[in-house]
Tab-separated table of C-alpha atoms in Angstrom:
chain	number	residue	atom	x	y	z
A	1	UNK	CA	54.116	14.338	-17.392
A	2	UNK	CA	54.169	14.507	-13.597
A	3	UNK	CA	50.726	16.150	-13.628
A	4	UNK	CA	49.362	13.213	-15.672
A	5	UNK	CA	50.611	10.615	-13.180
A	6	UNK	CA	49.336	12.680	-10.274
A	7	UNK	CA	45.899	12.799	-11.873
A	8	UNK	CA	45.988	9.065	-12.576
A	9	UNK	CA	46.901	8.232	-8.988
A	10	UNK	CA	44.350	10.597	-7.517
A	11	UNK	CA	41.647	9.281	-9.870
A	12	UNK	CA	42.153	5.713	-8.679
A	13	UNK	CA	42.255	6.714	-5.027
A	14	UNK	CA	38.958	8.599	-5.284
A	15	UNK	CA	36.880	5.832	-6.885
A	16	UNK	CA	38.261	2.593	-5.462
A	17	UNK	CA	36.089	2.670	-2.331
A	18	UNK	CA	32.935	0.565	-2.703
A	19	UNK	CA	30.125	3.082	-2.613
A	20	UNK	CA	26.594	3.091	-4.001
A	21	UNK	CA	27.674	3.560	-7.613
A	22	UNK	CA	30.403	0.906	-7.509
A	23	UNK	CA	28.123	-1.568	-5.739
A	24	UNK	CA	25.497	-1.093	-8.453
A	25	UNK	CA	28.085	-1.538	-11.195
A	26	UNK	CA	29.398	-4.692	-9.528
A	27	UNK	CA	25.889	-6.091	-9.355
A	28	UNK	CA	25.237	-5.304	-13.016
A	29	UNK	CA	28.454	-7.060	-13.969
A	30	UNK	CA	27.538	-10.173	-12.026
A	31	UNK	CA	24.056	-10.246	-13.548
A	32	UNK	CA	25.270	-9.313	-17.036
A	33	UNK	CA	22.656	-6.593	-17.520
A	34	UNK	CA	23.415	-3.674	-19.874
A	35	UNK	CA	27.000	-3.795	-18.639
A	36	UNK	CA	28.798	-1.769	-21.321
A	37	UNK	CA	26.212	1.007	-21.098
A	38	UNK	CA	26.475	1.207	-17.299
A	39	UNK	CA	30.295	1.260	-17.390
A	40	UNK	CA	30.221	3.979	-20.047
A	41	UNK	CA	27.727	6.126	-18.112
A	42	UNK	CA	29.840	5.903	-14.945
A	43	UNK	CA	33.077	6.726	-16.768
A	44	UNK	CA	31.648	9.592	-18.832
A	45	UNK	CA	29.895	11.067	-15.793
A	46	UNK	CA	33.165	10.995	-13.893
A	47	UNK	CA	34.915	12.650	-16.832
A	48	UNK	CA	32.358	15.481	-16.922
A	49	UNK	CA	32.530	16.043	-13.172
A	50	UNK	CA	36.321	15.983	-13.151
A	51	UNK	CA	36.419	18.478	-16.016
A	52	UNK	CA	34.128	20.799	-14.129
A	53	UNK	CA	36.160	20.359	-10.950
A	54	UNK	CA	39.429	21.181	-12.695
A	55	UNK	CA	38.157	24.192	-14.625
A	56	UNK	CA	35.227	25.811	-12.807
A	57	UNK	CA	34.042	24.415	-9.458
A	58	UNK	CA	35.106	27.330	-7.295
A	59	UNK	CA	32.895	29.787	-9.177
A	60	UNK	CA	29.709	27.735	-8.739
A	61	UNK	CA	30.136	26.859	-5.070
A	62	UNK	CA	30.952	30.466	-4.254
A	63	UNK	CA	27.859	31.710	-6.056
A	64	UNK	CA	25.422	29.103	-4.648
A	65	UNK	CA	26.422	28.314	-1.037
A	66	UNK	CA	23.224	26.289	-0.399
A	67	UNK	CA	24.038	23.835	-3.189
A	68	UNK	CA	25.717	21.438	-0.775
A	69	UNK	CA	22.571	21.207	1.386
A	70	UNK	CA	20.331	20.529	-1.607
A	71	UNK	CA	22.673	17.834	-2.887
A	72	UNK	CA	22.821	16.133	0.499
A	73	UNK	CA	19.036	16.036	0.946
A	74	UNK	CA	18.366	14.766	-2.577
A	75	UNK	CA	21.103	12.159	-2.360
A	76	UNK	CA	20.021	10.907	1.070
A	77	UNK	CA	16.392	10.568	-0.032
A	78	UNK	CA	17.340	8.513	-3.063
A	79	UNK	CA	19.697	6.291	-1.067
A	80	UNK	CA	17.033	5.643	1.570
A	81	UNK	CA	14.467	4.630	-1.052
A	82	UNK	CA	16.947	2.505	-2.987
A	83	UNK	CA	17.960	0.789	0.260
A	84	UNK	CA	14.334	-0.080	0.994
A	85	UNK	CA	14.043	-1.572	-2.491
A	86	UNK	CA	17.184	-3.644	-1.966
A	87	UNK	CA	16.038	-4.969	1.414
A	88	UNK	CA	12.634	-5.885	-0.002
A	89	UNK	CA	14.358	-7.767	-2.807
A	90	UNK	CA	16.534	-9.619	-0.292
A	91	UNK	CA	13.517	-10.605	1.810
A	92	UNK	CA	11.588	-11.835	-1.236
A	93	UNK	CA	14.550	-13.807	-2.523
A	94	UNK	CA	13.095	-14.083	-6.022
A	95	UNK	CA	13.159	-11.400	-8.677
A	96	UNK	CA	16.677	-10.108	-8.043
A	97	UNK	CA	18.048	-13.654	-8.180
A	98	UNK	CA	17.254	-14.338	-11.826
A	99	UNK	CA	20.240	-15.705	-13.739
A	100	UNK	CA	21.970	-13.555	-16.311
A	101	UNK	CA	19.987	-13.390	-19.496
A	102	UNK	CA	16.586	-13.799	-17.799
A	103	UNK	CA	14.183	-11.249	-16.362
A	104	UNK	CA	16.501	-8.357	-17.083
A	105	UNK	CA	15.650	-4.862	-15.986
A	106	UNK	CA	14.760	-2.570	-18.846
A	107	UNK	CA	17.444	-0.413	-20.414
A	108	UNK	CA	15.657	2.789	-19.420
A	109	UNK	CA	15.267	1.741	-15.797
A	110	UNK	CA	18.898	0.686	-15.577
A	111	UNK	CA	20.049	3.999	-17.036
A	112	UNK	CA	17.830	5.911	-14.602
A	113	UNK	CA	19.171	4.118	-11.546
A	114	UNK	CA	22.777	4.476	-12.735
A	115	UNK	CA	22.398	8.200	-13.375
A	116	UNK	CA	20.685	8.752	-10.029
A	117	UNK	CA	23.354	6.852	-8.091
A	118	UNK	CA	25.974	8.931	-9.872
A	119	UNK	CA	24.540	12.441	-10.012
A	120	UNK	CA	22.517	12.441	-6.755
A	121	UNK	CA	25.475	11.317	-4.670
A	122	UNK	CA	27.143	14.326	-3.009
A	123	UNK	CA	30.249	12.258	-2.274
A	124	UNK	CA	30.869	12.112	-6.015
A	125	UNK	CA	30.882	15.910	-6.164
A	126	UNK	CA	33.075	16.232	-3.097
A	127	UNK	CA	35.630	13.867	-4.632
A	128	UNK	CA	35.613	14.794	-8.309
A	129	UNK	CA	34.710	18.470	-8.081
A	130	UNK	CA	36.013	19.751	-4.743
A	131	UNK	CA	39.044	17.554	-4.034
A	132	UNK	CA	40.185	17.025	-7.630
A	133	UNK	CA	39.619	20.704	-8.317
A	134	UNK	CA	41.739	21.706	-5.335
A	135	UNK	CA	44.595	19.358	-6.285
A	136	UNK	CA	44.494	20.468	-9.928
A	137	UNK	CA	45.172	24.065	-8.879
A	138	UNK	CA	48.684	22.940	-7.955
A	139	UNK	CA	49.303	21.006	-11.178
A	140	UNK	CA	50.601	22.205	-14.541
A	141	UNK	CA	49.395	21.700	-17.120
A	142	UNK	CA	45.866	21.105	-15.844
A	143	UNK	CA	44.947	19.270	-19.025
A	144	UNK	CA	47.505	16.538	-18.315
A	145	UNK	CA	46.227	16.165	-14.754
A	146	UNK	CA	42.656	15.887	-16.031
A	147	UNK	CA	43.635	13.318	-18.674
A	148	UNK	CA	45.222	11.106	-16.014
A	149	UNK	CA	42.202	11.321	-13.709
A	150	UNK	CA	39.755	10.569	-16.532
A	151	UNK	CA	41.837	7.605	-17.710
A	152	UNK	CA	41.767	6.198	-14.172
A	153	UNK	CA	37.961	6.395	-14.185
A	154	UNK	CA	37.628	4.523	-17.483
A	155	UNK	CA	40.095	1.818	-16.408
A	156	UNK	CA	38.439	1.349	-13.024
A	157	UNK	CA	34.794	1.286	-14.076
A	158	UNK	CA	35.262	-1.023	-17.047
A	159	UNK	CA	37.655	-3.203	-15.041
A	160	UNK	CA	35.199	-3.506	-12.149
A	161	UNK	CA	32.197	-4.181	-14.372
A	162	UNK	CA	33.773	-6.794	-16.617
A	163	UNK	CA	35.857	-8.246	-13.806
A	164	UNK	CA	32.622	-8.983	-11.954
A	165	UNK	CA	31.585	-11.272	-14.829
A	166	UNK	CA	34.148	-13.783	-13.550
A	167	UNK	CA	32.337	-13.916	-10.199
A	168	UNK	CA	29.150	-15.339	-11.676
A	169	UNK	CA	29.952	-19.000	-10.908
A	170	UNK	CA	30.732	-18.104	-7.301
A	171	UNK	CA	27.484	-16.177	-6.886
A	172	UNK	CA	25.047	-18.556	-8.547
A	173	UNK	CA	23.328	-19.555	-5.301
A	174	UNK	CA	20.148	-17.574	-4.489
A	175	UNK	CA	21.183	-17.168	-0.853
A	176	UNK	CA	24.288	-15.247	-1.927
A	177	UNK	CA	22.111	-12.822	-3.892
A	178	UNK	CA	19.913	-12.270	-0.854
A	179	UNK	CA	22.946	-11.467	1.272
A	180	UNK	CA	24.316	-9.140	-1.422
A	181	UNK	CA	21.035	-7.240	-1.719
A	182	UNK	CA	20.771	-6.971	2.073
A	183	UNK	CA	24.315	-5.657	2.432
A	184	UNK	CA	23.720	-3.144	-0.337
A	185	UNK	CA	20.574	-1.920	1.415
A	186	UNK	CA	22.425	-1.259	4.675
A	187	UNK	CA	25.268	0.352	2.728
A	188	UNK	CA	22.804	2.768	1.124
A	189	UNK	CA	21.251	3.633	4.490
A	190	UNK	CA	24.641	4.152	6.080
A	191	UNK	CA	25.641	6.534	3.311
A	192	UNK	CA	22.327	8.393	3.656
A	193	UNK	CA	22.943	8.905	7.383
A	194	UNK	CA	26.496	10.045	6.668
A	195	UNK	CA	25.189	12.600	4.187
A	196	UNK	CA	22.587	13.969	6.595
A	197	UNK	CA	24.728	13.926	9.744
A	198	UNK	CA	26.496	17.282	9.163
A	199	UNK	CA	23.088	18.945	8.742
A	200	UNK	CA	21.721	17.234	11.856
A	201	UNK	CA	24.804	18.076	13.897
A	202	UNK	CA	24.727	21.731	12.892
A	203	UNK	CA	21.026	21.997	13.782
A	204	UNK	CA	21.675	20.474	17.222
A	205	UNK	CA	24.534	22.875	17.914
A	206	UNK	CA	22.439	25.891	17.000
């Protein structure tokens, strides 16, 4: 039972920081666009990554040492492009400000963005695969630890998404949406720089 509570606590601590994925989920909740699907994708993706971290991460990272570099480059590129899109939306002050129920993004596009923000973000792998995998090696049984961590993901993502629905009245003004999109853009760029910095630093040292 102790392993379950350890997994639950660790799961919450890993995903509570507002990153690219959580910011996107919060925005979808406020706009009321494909919310259940986005929450489910985030939670299931976390569950898959946690399962891999608990039962097999060490083998893959040992066999493919360049995987971290590839993940960082792909993730940074996507975050840079998504940040440009967010800033453009903030400067236009139009399309992204549509009320819930109007001018919704297509289901396919929403799924694509959600999957990209989840699976192209190296921080997700570092948290769910590397860190959770390392902690799980000290827990018994591992299945109980994994169950706690996965439960934390489902509670957090669905709580964040549907909790954001209550913020709609506070965020009805178009100016607020412009500020939100602008902040998200700079958040994406900051995360992209953070992902690339270890590669840049190592190249400068050598």
